[in-house]
XYZ file of N, CA and C in Angstrom:
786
model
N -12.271 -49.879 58.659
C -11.263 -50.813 58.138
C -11.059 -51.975 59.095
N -10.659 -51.757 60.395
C -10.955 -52.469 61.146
C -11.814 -53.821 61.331
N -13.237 -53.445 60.982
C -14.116 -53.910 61.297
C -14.187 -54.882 60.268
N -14.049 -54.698 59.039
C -13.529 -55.360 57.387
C -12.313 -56.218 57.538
N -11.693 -56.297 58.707
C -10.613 -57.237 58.818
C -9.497 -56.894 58.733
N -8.803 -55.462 58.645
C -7.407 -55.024 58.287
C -7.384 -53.866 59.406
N -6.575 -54.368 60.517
C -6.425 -53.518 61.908
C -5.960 -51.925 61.570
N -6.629 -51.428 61.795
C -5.965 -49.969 61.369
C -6.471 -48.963 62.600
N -5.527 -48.249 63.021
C -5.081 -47.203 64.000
C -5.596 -46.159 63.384
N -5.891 -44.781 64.218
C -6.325 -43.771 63.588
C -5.288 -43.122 62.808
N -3.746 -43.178 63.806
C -3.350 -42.262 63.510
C -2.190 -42.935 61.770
N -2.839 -43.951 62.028
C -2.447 -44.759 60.124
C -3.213 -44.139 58.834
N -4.306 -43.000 59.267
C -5.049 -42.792 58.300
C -5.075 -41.524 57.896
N -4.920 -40.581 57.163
C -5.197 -39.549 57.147
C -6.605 -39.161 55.934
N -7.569 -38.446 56.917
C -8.520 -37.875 56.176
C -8.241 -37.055 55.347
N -9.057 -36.933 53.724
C -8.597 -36.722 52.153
C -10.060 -35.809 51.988
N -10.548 -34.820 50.842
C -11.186 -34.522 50.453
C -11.510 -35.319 49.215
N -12.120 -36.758 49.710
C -12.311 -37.730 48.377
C -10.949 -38.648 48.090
N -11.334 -39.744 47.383
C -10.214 -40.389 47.084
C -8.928 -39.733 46.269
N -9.855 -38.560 45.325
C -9.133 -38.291 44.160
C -8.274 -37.301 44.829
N -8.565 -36.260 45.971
C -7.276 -35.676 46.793
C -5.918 -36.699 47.102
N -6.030 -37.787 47.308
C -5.225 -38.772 47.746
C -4.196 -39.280 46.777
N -4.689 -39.460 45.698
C -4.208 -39.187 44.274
C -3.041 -37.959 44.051
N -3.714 -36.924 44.190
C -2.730 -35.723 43.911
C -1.728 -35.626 45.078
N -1.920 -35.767 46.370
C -1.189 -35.366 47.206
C 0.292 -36.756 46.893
N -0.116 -38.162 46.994
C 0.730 -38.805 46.688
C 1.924 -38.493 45.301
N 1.226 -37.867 44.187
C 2.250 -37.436 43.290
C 2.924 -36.430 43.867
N 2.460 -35.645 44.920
C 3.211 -34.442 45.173
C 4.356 -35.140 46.052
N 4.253 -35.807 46.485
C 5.234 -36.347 47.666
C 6.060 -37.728 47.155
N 5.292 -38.313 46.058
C 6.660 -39.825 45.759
C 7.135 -39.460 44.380
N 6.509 -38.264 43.544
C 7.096 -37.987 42.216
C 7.903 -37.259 41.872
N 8.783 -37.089 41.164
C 9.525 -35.715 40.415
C 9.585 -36.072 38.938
N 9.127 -34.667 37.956
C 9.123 -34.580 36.806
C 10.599 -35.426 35.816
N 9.647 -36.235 35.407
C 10.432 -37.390 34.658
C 10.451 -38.886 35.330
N 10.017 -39.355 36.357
C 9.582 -40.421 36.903
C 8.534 -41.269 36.056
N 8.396 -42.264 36.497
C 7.589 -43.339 35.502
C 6.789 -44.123 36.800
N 5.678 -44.096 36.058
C 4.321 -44.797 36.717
C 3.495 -45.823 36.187
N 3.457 -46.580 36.465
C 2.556 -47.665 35.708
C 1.521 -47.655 35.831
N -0.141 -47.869 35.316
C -1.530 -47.428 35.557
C -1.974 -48.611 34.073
N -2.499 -49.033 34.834
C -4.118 -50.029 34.426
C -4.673 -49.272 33.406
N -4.822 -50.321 32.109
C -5.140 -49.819 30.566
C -6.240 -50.414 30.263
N -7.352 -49.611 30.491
C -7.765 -47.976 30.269
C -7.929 -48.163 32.106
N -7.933 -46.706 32.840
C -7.878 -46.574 34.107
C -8.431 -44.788 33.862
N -8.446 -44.757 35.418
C -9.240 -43.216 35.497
C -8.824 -42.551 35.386
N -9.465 -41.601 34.489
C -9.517 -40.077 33.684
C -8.559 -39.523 34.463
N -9.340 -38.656 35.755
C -8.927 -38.259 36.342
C -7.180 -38.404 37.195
N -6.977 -39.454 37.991
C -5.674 -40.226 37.834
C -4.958 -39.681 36.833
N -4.560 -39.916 35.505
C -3.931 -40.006 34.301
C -3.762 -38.126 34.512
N -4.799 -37.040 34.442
C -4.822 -35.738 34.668
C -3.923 -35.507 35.745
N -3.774 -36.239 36.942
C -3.295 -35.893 37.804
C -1.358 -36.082 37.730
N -1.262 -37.325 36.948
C -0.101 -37.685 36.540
C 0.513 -36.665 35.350
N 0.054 -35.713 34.557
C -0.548 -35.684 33.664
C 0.581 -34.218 33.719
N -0.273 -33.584 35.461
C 0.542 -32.189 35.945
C 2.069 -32.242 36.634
N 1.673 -33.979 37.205
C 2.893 -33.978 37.609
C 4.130 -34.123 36.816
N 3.959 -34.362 35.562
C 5.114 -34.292 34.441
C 5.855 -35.461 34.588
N 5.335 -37.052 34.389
C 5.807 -37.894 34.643
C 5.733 -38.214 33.451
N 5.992 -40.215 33.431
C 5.803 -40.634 32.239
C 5.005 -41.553 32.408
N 3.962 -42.078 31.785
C 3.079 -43.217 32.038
C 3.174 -44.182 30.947
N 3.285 -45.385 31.479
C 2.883 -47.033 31.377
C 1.776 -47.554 31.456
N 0.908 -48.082 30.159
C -0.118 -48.876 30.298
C -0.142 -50.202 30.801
N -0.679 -50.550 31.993
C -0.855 -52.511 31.343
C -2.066 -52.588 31.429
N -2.162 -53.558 30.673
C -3.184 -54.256 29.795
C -3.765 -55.045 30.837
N -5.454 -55.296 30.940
C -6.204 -55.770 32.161
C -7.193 -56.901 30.857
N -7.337 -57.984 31.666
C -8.117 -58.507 31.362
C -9.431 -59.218 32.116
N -10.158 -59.866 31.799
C -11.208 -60.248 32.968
C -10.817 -60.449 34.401
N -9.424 -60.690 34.446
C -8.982 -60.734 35.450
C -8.063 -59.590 36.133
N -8.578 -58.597 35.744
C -7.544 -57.599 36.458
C -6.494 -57.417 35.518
N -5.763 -56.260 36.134
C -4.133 -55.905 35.297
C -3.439 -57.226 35.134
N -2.662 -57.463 33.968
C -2.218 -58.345 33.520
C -0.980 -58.488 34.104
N -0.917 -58.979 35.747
C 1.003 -58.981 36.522
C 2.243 -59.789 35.513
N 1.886 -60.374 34.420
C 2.755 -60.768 34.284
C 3.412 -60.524 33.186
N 2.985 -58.896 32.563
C 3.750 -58.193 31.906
C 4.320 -56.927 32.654
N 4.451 -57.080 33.616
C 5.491 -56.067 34.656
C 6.811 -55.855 34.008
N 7.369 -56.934 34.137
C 8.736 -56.944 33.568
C 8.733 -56.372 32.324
N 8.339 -56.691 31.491
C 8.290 -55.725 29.942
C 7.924 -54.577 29.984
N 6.893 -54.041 30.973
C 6.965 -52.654 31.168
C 8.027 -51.824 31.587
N 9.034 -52.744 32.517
C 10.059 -52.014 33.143
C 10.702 -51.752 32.497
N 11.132 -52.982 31.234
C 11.930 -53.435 30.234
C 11.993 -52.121 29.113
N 10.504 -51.723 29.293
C 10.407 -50.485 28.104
C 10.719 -49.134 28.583
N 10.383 -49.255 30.025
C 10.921 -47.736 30.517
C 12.396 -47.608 30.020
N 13.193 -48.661 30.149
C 14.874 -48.680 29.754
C 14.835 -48.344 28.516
N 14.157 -48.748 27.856
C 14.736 -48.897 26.987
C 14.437 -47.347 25.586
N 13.379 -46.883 26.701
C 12.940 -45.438 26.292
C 13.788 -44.318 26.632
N 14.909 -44.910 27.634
C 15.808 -43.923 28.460
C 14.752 -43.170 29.522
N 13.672 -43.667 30.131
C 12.683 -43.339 31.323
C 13.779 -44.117 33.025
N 13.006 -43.145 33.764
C 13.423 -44.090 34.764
C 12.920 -45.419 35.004
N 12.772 -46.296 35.909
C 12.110 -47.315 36.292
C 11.495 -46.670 36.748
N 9.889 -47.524 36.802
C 8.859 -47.084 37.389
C 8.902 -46.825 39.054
N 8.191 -46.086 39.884
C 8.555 -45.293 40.651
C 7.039 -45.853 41.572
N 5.699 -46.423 41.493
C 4.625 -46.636 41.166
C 3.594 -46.738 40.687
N 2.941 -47.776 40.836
C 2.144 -48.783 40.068
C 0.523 -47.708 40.863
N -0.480 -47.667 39.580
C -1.732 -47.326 40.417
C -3.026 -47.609 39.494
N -3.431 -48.478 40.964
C -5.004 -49.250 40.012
C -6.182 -48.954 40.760
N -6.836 -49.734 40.172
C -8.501 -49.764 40.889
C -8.983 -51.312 40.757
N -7.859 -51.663 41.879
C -8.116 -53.635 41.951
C -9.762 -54.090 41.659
N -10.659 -53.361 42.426
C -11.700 -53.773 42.559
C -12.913 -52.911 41.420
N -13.241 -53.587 40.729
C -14.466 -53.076 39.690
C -14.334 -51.777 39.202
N -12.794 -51.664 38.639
C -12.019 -49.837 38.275
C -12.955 -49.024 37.513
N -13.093 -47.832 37.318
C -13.538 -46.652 36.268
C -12.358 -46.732 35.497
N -12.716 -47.254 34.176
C -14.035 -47.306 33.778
C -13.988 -49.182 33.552
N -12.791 -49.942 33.724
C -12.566 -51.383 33.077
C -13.897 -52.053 33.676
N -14.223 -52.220 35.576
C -15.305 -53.085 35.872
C -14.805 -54.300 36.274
N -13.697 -54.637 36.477
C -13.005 -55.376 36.274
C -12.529 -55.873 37.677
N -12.368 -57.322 38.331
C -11.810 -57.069 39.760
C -10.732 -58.276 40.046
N -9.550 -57.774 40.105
C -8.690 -58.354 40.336
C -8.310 -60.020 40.938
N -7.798 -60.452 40.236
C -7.807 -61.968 40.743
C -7.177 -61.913 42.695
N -7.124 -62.453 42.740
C -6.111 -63.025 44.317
C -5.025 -63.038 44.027
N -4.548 -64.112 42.918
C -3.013 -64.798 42.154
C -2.543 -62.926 41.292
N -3.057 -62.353 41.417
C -2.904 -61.558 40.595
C -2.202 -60.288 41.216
N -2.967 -60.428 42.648
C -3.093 -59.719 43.709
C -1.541 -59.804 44.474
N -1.344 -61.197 44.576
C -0.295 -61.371 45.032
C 0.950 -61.421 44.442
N 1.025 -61.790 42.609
C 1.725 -61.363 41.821
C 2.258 -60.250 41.953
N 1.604 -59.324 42.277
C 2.417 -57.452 41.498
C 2.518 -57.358 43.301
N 2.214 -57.686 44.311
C 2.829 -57.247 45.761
C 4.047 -58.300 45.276
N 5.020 -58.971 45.138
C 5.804 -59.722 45.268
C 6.801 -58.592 44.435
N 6.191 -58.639 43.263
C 7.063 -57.660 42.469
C 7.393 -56.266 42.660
N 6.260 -55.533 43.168
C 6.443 -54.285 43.936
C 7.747 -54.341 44.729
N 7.880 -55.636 45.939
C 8.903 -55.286 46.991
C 9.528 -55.552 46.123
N 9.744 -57.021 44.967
C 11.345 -56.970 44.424
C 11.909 -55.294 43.577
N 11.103 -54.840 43.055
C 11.443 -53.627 42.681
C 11.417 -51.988 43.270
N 11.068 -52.691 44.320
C 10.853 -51.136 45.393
C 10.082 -50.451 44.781
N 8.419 -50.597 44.518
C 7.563 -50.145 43.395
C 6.210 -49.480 44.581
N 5.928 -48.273 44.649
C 4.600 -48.099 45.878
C 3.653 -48.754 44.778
N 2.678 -49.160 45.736
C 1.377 -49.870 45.070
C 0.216 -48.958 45.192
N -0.233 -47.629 44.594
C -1.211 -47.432 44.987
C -2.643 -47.971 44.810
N -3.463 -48.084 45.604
C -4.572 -48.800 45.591
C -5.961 -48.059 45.906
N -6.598 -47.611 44.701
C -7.941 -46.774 44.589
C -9.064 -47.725 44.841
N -9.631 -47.460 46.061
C -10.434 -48.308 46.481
C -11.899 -47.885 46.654
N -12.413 -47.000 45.727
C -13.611 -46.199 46.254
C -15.110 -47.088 45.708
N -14.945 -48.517 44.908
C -15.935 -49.126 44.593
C -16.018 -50.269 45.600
N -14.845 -50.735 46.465
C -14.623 -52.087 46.634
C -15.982 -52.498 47.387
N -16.774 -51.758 48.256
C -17.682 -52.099 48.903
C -19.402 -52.264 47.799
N -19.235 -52.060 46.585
C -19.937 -52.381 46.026
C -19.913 -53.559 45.191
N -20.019 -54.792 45.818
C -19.407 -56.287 45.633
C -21.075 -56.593 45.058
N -21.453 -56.946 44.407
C -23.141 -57.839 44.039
C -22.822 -59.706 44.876
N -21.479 -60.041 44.485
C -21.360 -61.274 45.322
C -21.233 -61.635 47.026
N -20.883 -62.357 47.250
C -20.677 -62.259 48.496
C -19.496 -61.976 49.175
N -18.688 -62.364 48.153
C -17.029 -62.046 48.950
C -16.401 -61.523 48.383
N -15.374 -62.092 47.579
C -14.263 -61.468 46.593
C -12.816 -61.539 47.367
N -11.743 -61.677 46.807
C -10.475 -61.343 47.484
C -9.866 -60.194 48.613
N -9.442 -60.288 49.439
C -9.133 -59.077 50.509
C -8.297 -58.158 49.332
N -8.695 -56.725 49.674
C -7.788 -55.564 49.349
C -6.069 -55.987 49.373
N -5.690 -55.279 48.755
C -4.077 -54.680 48.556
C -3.993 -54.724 49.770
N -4.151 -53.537 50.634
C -4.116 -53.216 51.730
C -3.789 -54.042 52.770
N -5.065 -54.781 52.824
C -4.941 -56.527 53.888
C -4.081 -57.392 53.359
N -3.946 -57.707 51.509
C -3.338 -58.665 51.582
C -1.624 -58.823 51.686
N -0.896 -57.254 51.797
C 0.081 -56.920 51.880
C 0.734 -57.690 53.131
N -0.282 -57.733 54.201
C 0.448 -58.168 55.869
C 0.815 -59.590 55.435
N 0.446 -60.692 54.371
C 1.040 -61.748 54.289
C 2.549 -62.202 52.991
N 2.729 -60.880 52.719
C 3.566 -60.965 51.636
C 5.088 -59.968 52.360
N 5.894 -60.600 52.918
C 7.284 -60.053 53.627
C 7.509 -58.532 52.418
N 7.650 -57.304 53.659
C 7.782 -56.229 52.500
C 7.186 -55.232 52.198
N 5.930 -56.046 51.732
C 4.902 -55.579 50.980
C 3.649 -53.905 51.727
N 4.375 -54.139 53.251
C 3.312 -53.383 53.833
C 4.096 -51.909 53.523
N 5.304 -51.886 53.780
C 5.948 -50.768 53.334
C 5.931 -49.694 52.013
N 4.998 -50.864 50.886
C 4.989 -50.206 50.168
C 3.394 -50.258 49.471
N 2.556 -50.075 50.143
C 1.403 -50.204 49.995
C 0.667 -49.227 50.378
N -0.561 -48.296 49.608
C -1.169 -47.039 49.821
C -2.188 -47.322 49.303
N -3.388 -47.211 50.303
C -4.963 -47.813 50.295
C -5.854 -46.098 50.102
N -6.161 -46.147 48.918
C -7.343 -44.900 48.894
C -8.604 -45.185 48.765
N -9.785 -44.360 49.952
C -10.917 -44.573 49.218
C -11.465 -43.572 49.841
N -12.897 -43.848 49.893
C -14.146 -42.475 49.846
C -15.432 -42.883 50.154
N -16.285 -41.820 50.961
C -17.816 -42.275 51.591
C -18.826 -41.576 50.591
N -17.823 -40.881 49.608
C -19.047 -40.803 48.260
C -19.524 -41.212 47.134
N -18.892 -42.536 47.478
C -19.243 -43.859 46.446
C -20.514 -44.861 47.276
N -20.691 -44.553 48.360
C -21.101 -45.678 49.230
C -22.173 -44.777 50.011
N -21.896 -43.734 50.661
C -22.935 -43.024 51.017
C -23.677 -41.830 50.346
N -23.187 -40.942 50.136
C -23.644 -39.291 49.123
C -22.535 -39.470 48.315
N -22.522 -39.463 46.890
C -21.940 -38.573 45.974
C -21.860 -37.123 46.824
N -22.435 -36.332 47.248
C -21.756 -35.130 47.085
C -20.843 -35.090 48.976
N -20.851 -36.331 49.827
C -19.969 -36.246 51.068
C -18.802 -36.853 50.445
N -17.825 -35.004 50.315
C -16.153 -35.611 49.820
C -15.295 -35.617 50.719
N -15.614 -37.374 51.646
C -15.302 -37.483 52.688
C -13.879 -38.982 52.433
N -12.889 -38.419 52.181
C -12.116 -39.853 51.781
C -11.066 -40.255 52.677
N -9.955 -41.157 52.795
C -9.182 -41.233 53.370
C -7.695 -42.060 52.912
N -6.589 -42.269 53.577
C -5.612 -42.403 52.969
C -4.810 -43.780 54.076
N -5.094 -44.780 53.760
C -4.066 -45.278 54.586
C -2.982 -45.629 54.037
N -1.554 -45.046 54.992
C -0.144 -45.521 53.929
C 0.506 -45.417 55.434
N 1.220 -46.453 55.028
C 2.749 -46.821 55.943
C 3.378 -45.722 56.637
N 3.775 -45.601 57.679
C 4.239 -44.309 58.244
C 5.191 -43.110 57.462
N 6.202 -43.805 56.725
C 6.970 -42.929 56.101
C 6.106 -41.930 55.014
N 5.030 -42.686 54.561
C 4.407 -41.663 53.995
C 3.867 -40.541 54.507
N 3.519 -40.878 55.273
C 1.942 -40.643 56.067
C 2.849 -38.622 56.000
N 3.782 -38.073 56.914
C 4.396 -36.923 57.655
C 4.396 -36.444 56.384
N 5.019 -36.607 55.094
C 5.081 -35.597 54.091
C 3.663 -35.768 53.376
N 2.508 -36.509 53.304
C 1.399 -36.294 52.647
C 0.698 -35.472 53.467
N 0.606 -35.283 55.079
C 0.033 -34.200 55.526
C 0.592 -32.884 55.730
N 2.224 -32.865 55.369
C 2.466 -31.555 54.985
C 1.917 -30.902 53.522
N 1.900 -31.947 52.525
C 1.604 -31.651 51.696
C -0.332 -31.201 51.722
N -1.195 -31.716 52.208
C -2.538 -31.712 52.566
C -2.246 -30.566 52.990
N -1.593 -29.650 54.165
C -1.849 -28.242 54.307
C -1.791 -27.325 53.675
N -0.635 -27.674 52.738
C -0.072 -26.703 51.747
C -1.789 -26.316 51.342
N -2.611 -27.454 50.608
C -3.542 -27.149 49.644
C -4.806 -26.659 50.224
N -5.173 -27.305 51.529
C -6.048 -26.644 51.679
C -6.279 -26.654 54.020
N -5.479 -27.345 54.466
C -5.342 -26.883 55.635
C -6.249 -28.163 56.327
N -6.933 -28.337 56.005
C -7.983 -30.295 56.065
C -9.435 -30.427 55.581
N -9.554 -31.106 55.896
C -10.976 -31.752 54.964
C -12.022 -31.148 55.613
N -13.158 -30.927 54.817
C -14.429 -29.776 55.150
C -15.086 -30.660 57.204
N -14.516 -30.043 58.065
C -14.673 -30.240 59.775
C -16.453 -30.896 59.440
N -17.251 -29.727 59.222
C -18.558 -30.410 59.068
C -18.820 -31.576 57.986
N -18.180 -31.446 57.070
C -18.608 -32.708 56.074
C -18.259 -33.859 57.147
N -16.489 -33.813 57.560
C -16.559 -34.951 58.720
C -17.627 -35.157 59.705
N -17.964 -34.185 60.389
C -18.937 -34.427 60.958
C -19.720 -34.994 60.965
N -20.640 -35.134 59.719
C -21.919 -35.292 59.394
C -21.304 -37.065 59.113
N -20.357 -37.165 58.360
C -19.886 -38.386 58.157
C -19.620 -38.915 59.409
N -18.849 -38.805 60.639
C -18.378 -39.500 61.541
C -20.427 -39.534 62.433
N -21.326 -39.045 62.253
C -22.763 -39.080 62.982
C -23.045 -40.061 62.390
N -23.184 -40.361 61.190
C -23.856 -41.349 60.266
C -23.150 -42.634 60.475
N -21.707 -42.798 60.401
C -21.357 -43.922 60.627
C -21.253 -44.630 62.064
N -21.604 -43.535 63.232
C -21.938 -44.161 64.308
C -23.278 -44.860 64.333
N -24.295 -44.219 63.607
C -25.491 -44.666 64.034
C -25.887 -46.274 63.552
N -25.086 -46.514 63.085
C -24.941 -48.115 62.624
C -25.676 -48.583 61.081
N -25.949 -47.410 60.328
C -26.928 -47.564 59.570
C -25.965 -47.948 57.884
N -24.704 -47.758 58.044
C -24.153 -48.191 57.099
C -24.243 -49.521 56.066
N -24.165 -51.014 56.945
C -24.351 -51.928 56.016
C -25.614 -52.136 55.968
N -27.026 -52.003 56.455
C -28.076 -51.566 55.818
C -27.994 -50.824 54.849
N -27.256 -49.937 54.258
C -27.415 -49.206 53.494
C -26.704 -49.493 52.287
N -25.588 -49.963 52.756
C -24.725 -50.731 51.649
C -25.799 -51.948 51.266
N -26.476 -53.059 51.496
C -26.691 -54.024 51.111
C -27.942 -53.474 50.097
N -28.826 -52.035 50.121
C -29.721 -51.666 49.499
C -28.808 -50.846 48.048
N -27.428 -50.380 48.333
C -26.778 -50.264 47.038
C -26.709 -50.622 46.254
N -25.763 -52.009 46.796
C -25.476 -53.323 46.051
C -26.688 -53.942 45.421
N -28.246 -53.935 46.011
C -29.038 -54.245 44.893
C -29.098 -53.127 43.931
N -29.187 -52.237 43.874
C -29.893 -51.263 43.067
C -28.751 -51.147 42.267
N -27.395 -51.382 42.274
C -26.619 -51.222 41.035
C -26.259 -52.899 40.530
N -26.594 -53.992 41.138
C -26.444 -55.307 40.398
C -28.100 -55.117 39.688
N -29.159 -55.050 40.293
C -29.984 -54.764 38.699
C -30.120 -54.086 37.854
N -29.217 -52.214 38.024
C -29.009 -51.729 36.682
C -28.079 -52.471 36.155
N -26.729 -53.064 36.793
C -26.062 -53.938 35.767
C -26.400 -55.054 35.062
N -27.583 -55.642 35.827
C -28.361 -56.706 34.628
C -28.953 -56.148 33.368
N -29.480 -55.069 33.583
C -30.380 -54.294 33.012
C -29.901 -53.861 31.509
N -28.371 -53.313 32.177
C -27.827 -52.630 30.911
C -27.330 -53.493 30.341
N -26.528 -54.783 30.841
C -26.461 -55.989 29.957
C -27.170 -56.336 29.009
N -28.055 -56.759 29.722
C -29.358 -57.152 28.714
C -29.602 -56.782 27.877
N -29.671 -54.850 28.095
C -29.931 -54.187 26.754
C -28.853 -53.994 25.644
N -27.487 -54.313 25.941
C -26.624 -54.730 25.240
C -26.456 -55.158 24.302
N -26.758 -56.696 24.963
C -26.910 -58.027 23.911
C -28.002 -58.441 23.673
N -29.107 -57.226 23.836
C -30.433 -57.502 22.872
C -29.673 -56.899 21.601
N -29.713 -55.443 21.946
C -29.417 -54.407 20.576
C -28.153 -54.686 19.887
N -26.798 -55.205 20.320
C -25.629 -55.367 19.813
C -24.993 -57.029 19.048
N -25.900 -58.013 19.983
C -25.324 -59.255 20.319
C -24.195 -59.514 20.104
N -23.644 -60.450 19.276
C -21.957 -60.902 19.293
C -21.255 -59.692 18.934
N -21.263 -58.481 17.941
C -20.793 -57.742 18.099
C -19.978 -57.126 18.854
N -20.597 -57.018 19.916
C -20.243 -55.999 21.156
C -19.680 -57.115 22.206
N -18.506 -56.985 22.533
C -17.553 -57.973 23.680
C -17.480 -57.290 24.940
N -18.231 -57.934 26.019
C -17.803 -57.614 27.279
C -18.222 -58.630 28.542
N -17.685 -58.391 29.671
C -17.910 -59.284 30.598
C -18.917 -58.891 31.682
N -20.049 -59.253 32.056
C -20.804 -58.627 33.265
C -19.743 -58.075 34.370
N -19.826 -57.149 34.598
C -18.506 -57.143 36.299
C -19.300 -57.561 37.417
N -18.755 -58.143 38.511
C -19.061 -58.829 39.662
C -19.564 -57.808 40.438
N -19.344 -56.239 39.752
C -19.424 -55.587 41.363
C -19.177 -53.741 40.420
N -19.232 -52.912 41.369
C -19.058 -51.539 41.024
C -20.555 -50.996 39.932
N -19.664 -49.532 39.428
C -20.748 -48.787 38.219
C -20.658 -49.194 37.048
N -19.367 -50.123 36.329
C -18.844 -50.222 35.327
C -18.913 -51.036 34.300
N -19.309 -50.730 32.988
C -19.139 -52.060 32.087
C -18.542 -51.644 30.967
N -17.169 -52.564 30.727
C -16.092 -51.726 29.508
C -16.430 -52.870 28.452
N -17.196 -52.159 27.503
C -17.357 -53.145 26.383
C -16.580 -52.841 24.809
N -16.072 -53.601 23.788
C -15.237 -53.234 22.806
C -16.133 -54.056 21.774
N -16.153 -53.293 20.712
C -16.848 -53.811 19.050
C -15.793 -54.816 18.717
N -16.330 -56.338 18.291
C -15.570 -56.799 17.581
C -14.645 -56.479 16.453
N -15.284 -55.609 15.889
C -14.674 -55.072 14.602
C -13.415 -54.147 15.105
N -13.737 -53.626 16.118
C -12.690 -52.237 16.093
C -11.578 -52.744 16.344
């Protein structure tokens, strides 16, 4: 993280079995049955399952080429009231190229829902397990980073991701950075379930990322999934053409396409 531009301490991080541990442990620790959450429409399976046990209530917003749509926040809140729900409690996306939308968040967009988060005392969680699969060259800084310029915002900001998007699918090697107040009850909660993350999987992960071989390895990703994403485009709007509506994504596994008709 560090090295990516967003200063981070060890002891700011706690190691996860995968992003999607990070997920559950946070409902265990900021939710109670009947709370309200807001989540990116359509957003991951999994996520939604996890919300799902925790007996909350969920809020769609609506994403468009540009990411979740910040500037129907307020009407979401508007509807929790008016459902007799609480106010939402946190917000949780996948800023960068989400499962399944593909989709990657504007900047203006970025900084929209951190503004609104602090005005509403809203955690931001932030599923970050594609962001390093960019096909461009840059893209907007994370939640995470861009929180330190928005008064507030760092307090309520929770960065998840994972080295089995980027290195092995099967190393479920993830991690959690969140603001201190989180941090003491998500690793009580992490023992409860399983006591910590597989010692050798770290292992093998903390060898590999010394040996420097990472962004070599990332930059051979990033080709091999920007030409299946040409690929499957292509075959798209050979077989479908105007029919079928969707946007190439800049980056990630993902392409969310919808039938005109439907």
């Amino acid at each position: 993280l560090t090295a990516r531009g967003v200063p981070a301490a060890a002891d700011a991080l706690i190691v996860t079995t995968g992003s999607q541990q990070g997920i559950d442990l946070l409902a265990r620790v900021l939710l109670d049955p009947g709370d309200t959450v807001i989540v990116e429409r359509p957003t991951y399976l999994a996520a939604l399952q996890v919300f799902t046990l925790a007996q909350v209530n969920v809020l769609g917003l609506e994403t468009d080429a540009d990411g979740a749509c910040t500037d129907r926040l307020d009407a979401l809140d508007a509807q929790a009231l008016r459902r007799g729900w609480r106010r939402p409690r946190a917000i949780y996306l996948v800023p960068e190229f989400g499962n399944p939308s593909g989709t990657r968040m504007s900047i203006a967009r970025r900084q929209a829902l951190l503004r609104w988060a602090v005005a509403h005392d809203v955690v931001v969680i932030e599923d970050a397990p594609y962001s390093e699969l960019r096909f461009d060259a840059g893209g907007p800084p994370t939640l995470w980073a861009l929180a330190r310029s928005v008064p507030g915002a760092t307090e309520r900001v929770v960065q998840l991701s994972t080295l089995s998007k980027t290195i092995a699918p099967g190393l479920r090697v993830g991690w959690m950075a969140a603001p201190e107040w989180l941090r003491a009850p998500a690793v009580l909660a992490k023992q409860s379930l399983d006591l910590h993350t597989s010692t050798l999987s770290q292992e093998v992960a903390a060898h590999y990322l010394r040996t420097g071989r990472l962004e070599a390895h990332l930059q051979s990703v990033r080709r091999h999934y920007a030409q299946r994403c040409a690929a499957l485009c292509a075959a798209l709007q050979a077989r479908f053409g105007r029919t079928l509506r969707f946007e190439p994504p800049p980056g990630g596994m993902f392409v969310w396409a919808r039938f005109e008709d439907a």
